[in-house]
Coordinates of C-alpha atoms and ligand atoms in Angstrom, one line a residue:
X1 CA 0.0 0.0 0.0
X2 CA 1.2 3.3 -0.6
X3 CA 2.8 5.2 1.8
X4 CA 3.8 9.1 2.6
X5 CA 6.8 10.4 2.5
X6 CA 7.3 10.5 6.2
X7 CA 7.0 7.3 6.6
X8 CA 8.4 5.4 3.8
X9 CA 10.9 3.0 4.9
X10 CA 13.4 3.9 2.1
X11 CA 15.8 0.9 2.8
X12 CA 13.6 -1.8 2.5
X13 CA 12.3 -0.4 -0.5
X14 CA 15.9 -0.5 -1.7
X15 CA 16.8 -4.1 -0.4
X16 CA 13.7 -5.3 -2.1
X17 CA 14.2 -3.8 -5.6
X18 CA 18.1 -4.6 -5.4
X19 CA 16.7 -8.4 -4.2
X20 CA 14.9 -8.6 -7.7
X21 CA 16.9 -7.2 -9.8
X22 CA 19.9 -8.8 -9.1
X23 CA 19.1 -12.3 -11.5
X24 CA 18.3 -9.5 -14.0
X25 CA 21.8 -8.3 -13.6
X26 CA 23.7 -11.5 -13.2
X27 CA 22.4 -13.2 -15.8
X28 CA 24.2 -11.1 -18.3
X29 CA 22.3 -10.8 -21.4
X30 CA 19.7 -8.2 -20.7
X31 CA 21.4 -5.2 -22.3
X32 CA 24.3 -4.4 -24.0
X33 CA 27.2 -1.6 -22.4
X34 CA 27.3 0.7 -24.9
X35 CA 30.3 0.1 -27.3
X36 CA 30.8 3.1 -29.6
X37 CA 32.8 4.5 -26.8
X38 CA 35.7 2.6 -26.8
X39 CA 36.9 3.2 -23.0
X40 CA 33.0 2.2 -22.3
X41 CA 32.8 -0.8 -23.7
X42 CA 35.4 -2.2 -21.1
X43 CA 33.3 -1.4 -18.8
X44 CA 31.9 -4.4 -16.3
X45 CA 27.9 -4.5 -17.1
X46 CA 27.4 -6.8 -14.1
X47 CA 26.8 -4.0 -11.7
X48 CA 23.9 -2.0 -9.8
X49 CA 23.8 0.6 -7.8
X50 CA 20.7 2.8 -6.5
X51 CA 20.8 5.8 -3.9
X52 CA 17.6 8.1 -2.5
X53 CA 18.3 11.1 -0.7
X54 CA 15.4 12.9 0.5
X55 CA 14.9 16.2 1.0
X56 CA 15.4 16.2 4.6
X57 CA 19.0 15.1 4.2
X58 CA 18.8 11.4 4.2
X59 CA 20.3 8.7 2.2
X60 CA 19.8 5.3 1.8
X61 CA 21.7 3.2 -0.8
X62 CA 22.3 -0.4 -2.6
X63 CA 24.8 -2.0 -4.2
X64 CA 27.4 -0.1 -5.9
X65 CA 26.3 2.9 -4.9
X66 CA 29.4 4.5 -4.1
X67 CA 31.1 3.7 -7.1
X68 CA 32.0 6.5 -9.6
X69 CA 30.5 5.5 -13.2
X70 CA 30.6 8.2 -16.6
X71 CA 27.6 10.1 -16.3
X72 CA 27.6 10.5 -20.4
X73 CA 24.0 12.6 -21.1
X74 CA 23.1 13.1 -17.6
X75 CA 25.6 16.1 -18.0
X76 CA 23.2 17.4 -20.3
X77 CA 20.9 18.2 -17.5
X78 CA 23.7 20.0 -15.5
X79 CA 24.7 21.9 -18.7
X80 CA 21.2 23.3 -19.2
X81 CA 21.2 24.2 -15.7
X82 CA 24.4 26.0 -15.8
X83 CA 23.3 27.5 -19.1
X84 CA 20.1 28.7 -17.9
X85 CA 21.6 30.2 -14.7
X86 CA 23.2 32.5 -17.8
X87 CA 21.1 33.1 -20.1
X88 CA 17.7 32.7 -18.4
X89 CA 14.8 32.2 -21.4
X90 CA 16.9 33.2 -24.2
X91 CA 18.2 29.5 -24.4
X92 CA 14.7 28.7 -26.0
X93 CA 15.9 31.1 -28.9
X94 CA 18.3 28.4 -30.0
X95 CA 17.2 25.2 -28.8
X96 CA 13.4 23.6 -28.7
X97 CA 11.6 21.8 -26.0
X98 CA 9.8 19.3 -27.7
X99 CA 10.7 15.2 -27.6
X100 CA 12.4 13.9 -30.8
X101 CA 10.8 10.5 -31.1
X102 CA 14.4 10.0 -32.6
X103 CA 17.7 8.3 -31.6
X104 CA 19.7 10.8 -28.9
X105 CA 22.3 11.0 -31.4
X106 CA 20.2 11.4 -34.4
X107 CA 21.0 14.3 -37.4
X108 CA 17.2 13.7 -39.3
X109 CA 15.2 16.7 -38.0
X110 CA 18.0 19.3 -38.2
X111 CA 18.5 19.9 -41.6
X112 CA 14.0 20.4 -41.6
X113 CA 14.6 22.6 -38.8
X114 CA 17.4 25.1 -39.6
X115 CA 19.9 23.8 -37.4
X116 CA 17.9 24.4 -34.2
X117 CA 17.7 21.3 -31.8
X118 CA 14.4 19.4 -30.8
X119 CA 15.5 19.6 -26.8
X120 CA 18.7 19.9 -24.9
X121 CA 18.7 16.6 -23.9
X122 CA 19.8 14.6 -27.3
X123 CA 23.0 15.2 -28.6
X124 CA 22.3 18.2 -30.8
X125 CA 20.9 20.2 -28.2
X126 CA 23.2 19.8 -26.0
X127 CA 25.9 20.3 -28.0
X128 CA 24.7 23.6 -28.9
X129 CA 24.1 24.6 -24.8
X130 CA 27.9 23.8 -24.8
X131 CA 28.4 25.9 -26.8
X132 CA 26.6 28.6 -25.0
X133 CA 28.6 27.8 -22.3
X134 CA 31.5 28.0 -24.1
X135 CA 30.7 31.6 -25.0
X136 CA 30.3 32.7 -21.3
X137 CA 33.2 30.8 -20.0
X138 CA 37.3 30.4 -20.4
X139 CA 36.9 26.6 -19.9
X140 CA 33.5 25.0 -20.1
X141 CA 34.1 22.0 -18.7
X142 CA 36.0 23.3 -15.3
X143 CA 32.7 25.6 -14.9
X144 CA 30.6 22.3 -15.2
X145 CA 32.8 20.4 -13.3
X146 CA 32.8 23.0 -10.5
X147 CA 28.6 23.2 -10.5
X148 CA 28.4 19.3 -10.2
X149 CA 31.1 19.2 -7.3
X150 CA 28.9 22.0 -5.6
X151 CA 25.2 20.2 -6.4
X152 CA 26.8 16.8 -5.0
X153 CA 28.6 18.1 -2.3
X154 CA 31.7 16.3 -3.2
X155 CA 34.7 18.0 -4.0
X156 CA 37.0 15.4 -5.4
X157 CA 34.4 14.4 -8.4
X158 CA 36.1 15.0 -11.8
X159 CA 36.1 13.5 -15.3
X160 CA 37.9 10.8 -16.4
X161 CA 40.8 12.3 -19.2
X162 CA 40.6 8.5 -20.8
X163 CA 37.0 8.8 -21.6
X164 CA 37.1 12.0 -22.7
X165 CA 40.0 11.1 -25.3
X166 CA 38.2 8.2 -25.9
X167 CA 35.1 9.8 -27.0
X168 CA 36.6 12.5 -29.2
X169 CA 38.6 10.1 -31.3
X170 CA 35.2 8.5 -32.0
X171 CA 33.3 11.6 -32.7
X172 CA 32.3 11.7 -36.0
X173 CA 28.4 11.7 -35.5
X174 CA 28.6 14.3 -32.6
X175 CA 31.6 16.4 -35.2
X176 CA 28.6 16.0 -38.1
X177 CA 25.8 17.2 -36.1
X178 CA 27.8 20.2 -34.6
X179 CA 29.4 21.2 -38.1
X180 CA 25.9 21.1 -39.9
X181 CA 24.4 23.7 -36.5
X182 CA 27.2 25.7 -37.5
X183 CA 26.2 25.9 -41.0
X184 CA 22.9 27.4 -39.7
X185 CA 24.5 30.2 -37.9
X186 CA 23.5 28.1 -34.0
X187 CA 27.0 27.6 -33.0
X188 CA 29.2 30.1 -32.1
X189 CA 32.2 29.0 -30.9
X190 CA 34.6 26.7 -33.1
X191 CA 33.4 23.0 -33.3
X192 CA 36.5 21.4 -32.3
X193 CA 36.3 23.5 -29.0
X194 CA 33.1 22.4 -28.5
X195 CA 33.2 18.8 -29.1
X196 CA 36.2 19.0 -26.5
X197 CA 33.9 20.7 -23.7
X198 CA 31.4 18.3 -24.7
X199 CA 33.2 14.9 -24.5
X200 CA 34.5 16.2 -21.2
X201 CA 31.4 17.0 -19.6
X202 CA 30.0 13.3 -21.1
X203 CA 33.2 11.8 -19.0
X204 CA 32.5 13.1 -16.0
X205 CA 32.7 10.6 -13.2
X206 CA 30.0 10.0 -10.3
X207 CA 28.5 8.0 -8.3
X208 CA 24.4 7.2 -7.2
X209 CA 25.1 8.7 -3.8
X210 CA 26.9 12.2 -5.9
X211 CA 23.8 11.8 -8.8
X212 CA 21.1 11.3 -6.2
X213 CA 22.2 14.4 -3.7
X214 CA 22.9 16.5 -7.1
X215 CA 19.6 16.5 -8.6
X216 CA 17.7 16.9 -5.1
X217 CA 17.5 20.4 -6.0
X218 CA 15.6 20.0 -8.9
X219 CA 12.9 17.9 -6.5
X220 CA 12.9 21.2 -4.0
X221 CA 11.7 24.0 -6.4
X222 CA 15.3 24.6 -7.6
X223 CA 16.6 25.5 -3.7
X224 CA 20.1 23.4 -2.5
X225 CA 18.0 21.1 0.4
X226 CA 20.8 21.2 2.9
X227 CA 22.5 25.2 1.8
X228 CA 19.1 26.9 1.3
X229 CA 20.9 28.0 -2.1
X230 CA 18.6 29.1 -4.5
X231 CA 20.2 27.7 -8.1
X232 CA 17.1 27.7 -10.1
X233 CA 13.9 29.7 -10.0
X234 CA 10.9 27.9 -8.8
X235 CA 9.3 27.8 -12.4
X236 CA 12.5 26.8 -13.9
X237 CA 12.9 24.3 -12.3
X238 CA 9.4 22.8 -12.9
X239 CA 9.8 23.5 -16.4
X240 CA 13.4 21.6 -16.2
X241 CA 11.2 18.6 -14.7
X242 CA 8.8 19.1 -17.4
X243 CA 11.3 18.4 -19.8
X244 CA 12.9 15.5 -18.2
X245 CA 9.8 13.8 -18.3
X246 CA 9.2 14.1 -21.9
X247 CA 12.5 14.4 -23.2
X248 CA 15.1 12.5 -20.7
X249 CA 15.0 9.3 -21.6
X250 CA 15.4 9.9 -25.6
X251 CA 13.1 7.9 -27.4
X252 CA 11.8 5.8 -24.8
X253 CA 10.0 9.1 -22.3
X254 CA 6.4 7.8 -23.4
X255 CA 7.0 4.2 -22.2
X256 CA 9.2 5.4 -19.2
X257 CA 6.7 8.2 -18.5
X258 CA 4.5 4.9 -18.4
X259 CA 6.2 2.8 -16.6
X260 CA 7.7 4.7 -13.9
X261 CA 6.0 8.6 -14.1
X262 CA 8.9 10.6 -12.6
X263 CA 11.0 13.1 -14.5
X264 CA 14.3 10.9 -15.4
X265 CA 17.9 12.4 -17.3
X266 CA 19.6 8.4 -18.6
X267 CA 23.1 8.4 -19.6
X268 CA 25.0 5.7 -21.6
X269 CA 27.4 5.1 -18.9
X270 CA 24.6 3.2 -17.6
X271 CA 22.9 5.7 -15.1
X272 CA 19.6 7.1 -14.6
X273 CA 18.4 10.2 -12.6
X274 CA 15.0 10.7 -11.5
X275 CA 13.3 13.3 -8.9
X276 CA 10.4 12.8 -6.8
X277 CA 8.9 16.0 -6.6
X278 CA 9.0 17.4 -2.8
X279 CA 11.1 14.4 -1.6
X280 CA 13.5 13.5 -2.9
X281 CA 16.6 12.7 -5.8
X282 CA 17.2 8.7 -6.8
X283 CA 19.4 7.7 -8.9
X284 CA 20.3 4.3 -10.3
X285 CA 23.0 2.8 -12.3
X286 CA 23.4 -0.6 -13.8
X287 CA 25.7 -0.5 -17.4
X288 CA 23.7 -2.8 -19.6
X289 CA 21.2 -1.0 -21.8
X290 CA 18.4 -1.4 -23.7
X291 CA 18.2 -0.3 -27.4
X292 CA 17.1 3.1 -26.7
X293 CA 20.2 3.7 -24.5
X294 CA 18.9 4.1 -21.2
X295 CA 19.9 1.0 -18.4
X296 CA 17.9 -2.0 -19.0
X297 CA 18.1 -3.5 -15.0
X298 CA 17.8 0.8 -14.1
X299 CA 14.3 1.1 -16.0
X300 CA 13.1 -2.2 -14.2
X301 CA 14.4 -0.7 -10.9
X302 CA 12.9 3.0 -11.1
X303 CA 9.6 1.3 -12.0
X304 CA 9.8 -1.1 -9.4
X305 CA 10.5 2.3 -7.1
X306 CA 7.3 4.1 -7.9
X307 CA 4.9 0.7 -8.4
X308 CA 6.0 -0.1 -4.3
X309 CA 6.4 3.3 -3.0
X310 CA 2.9 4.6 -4.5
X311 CA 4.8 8.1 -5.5
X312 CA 4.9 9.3 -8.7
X313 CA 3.8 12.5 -10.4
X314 CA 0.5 11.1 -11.5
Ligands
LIG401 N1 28.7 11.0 -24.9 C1 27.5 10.3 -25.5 C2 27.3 10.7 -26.9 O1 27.5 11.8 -27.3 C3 26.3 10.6 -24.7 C4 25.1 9.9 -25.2 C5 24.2 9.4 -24.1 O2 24.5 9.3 -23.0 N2 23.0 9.2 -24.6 O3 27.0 9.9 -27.8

């Protein structure tokens, strides 16, 4: 039966969906690691990890939940944040809000729509908030870097050099996509310095417990639970929800809106972010995914979460 927030005995809830998951997991062919980045492909994908922290300053965790993992597109989300913090509503001058119903890496709808990005949350997109970040900063990916240590409380997070290198000798699609915005006048700053920020920010290493504490923000109306900063105003930061919910899980946001109804930011390192409005951040990683690129064990996990705990949006 479903239970407040006050009451909800986090811990069993975790210890039961790590419980089932776990054959998922172990029995190794459910999902794939995602291979086109060579330094993830190496990657062990028989691992799972899945942290809560509310909003009063607790957290409860299972499995690998310390262990630092590439975020990949959950940087996306931090980017727009950081972005938005700059140039408030003006980012919707150069990049849409609507879902794709495409691949996160796809190049179809650009060329119909003048080099301006669906969302900020596939590969176009965000490459193009780089970009703006780019323009406002000397090096984008120390200013991103800097805003996730702060969200997660945790100075000592970084990204991983190897990664990075690895993605941007592997970057033709991204190099594509970024020289055709160009081309429409929607990227200002040279494309090899913004495929560099963006592979950077992609390699960026943390762990559920970081992930988890760093989006509890975005489930407290944009205020830092534990500092009382304010990062976000209180409609940005529903809007930012907004769009995790139809846009943060690429193609699959209808069937994850389905299955598990909380706003959600995937990454191909394996993780998922998700916020329960008013309670709290979760996060969950597990490196196997499913074809749409989002963690095949971390869907079955987040809608386990929200079928046992009773809270979702709707
Ligand atoms: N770095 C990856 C890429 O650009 C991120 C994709 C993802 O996590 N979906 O392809």
């Amino acid at each position: 039966m479903a239970q407040t927030g006050h009451v909800m005995d986090y811990q069993n809830l975790l210890d039961r969906i790590h419980s089932a998951v776990e054959p998922v997991v172990n029995a190794g062919n459910n999902g794939k690691v995602a291979s086109y980045i060579p330094e993830l492909a190496k990657v062990n994908p028989l691992q799972f990890g899945m942290a809560i922290v509310t909003l009063d300053g607790q957290t409860f965790k299972v499995g690998e939940a310390d262990t630092p993992f590439s975020i990949q597109s959950i940087s996306k989300l931090f980017a727009l944040c950081l972005a938005m913090h700059g140039e408030g509503e003006s980012v919707w001058q150069r990049v849409g809000r609507e879902p794709s119903g495409s691949p996160f890496n796809s190049l179809v709808q650009l060329e119909k729509e003048n080099g301006k990005p669906r969302n900020p949350f596939i590969n176009a997109g965000a490459l193009v908030v780089t970009d703006m970040l780019a323009s406002r900063h000397v090096s984008p990916e120390t200013a991103l870097v800097q805003f996730c240590r702060k969200l997660a409380a945790n100075d000592t997070l970084d990204f991983d050099a190897k990664v990075a290198r690895s993605e941007r000798r592997t970057a033709d699609r991204n190099a594509a996509m970024a020289h055709f915005i160009k081309s429409f006048g929607n990227l200002h700053n040279s494309v090899d310095e913004v495929l560099d920020s963006y592979c950077k920010h992609c390699a960026i290493e943390m762990s559920c417990v970081d992930l988890a504490r760093a989006v509890s923000f975005l489930a407290n109306r944009g205020t830092v639970p534990w500092s009382g900063e304010q990062l976000l105003d209180v409609s940005t930061a529903k809007r930012l929800s907004a769009l995790m919910l139809t846009c943060g899980t690429y193609d699959a946001a209808g069937d994850f809106a389905f299955r598990v109804g909380l706003p959600a930011k995937s990454g191909v390192g394996g993780g998922i972010v998700a916020i329960i409005p008013g309670v709290a951040g979760v996060c969950v990683w597990s490196p196997a995914l499913e074809e749409t690129g989002n963690s095949y064990a971390g869907s079955i996990a987040l809608e386990m979460l929200t079928t046992l705990s009773g809270q979702s949006i709707f």
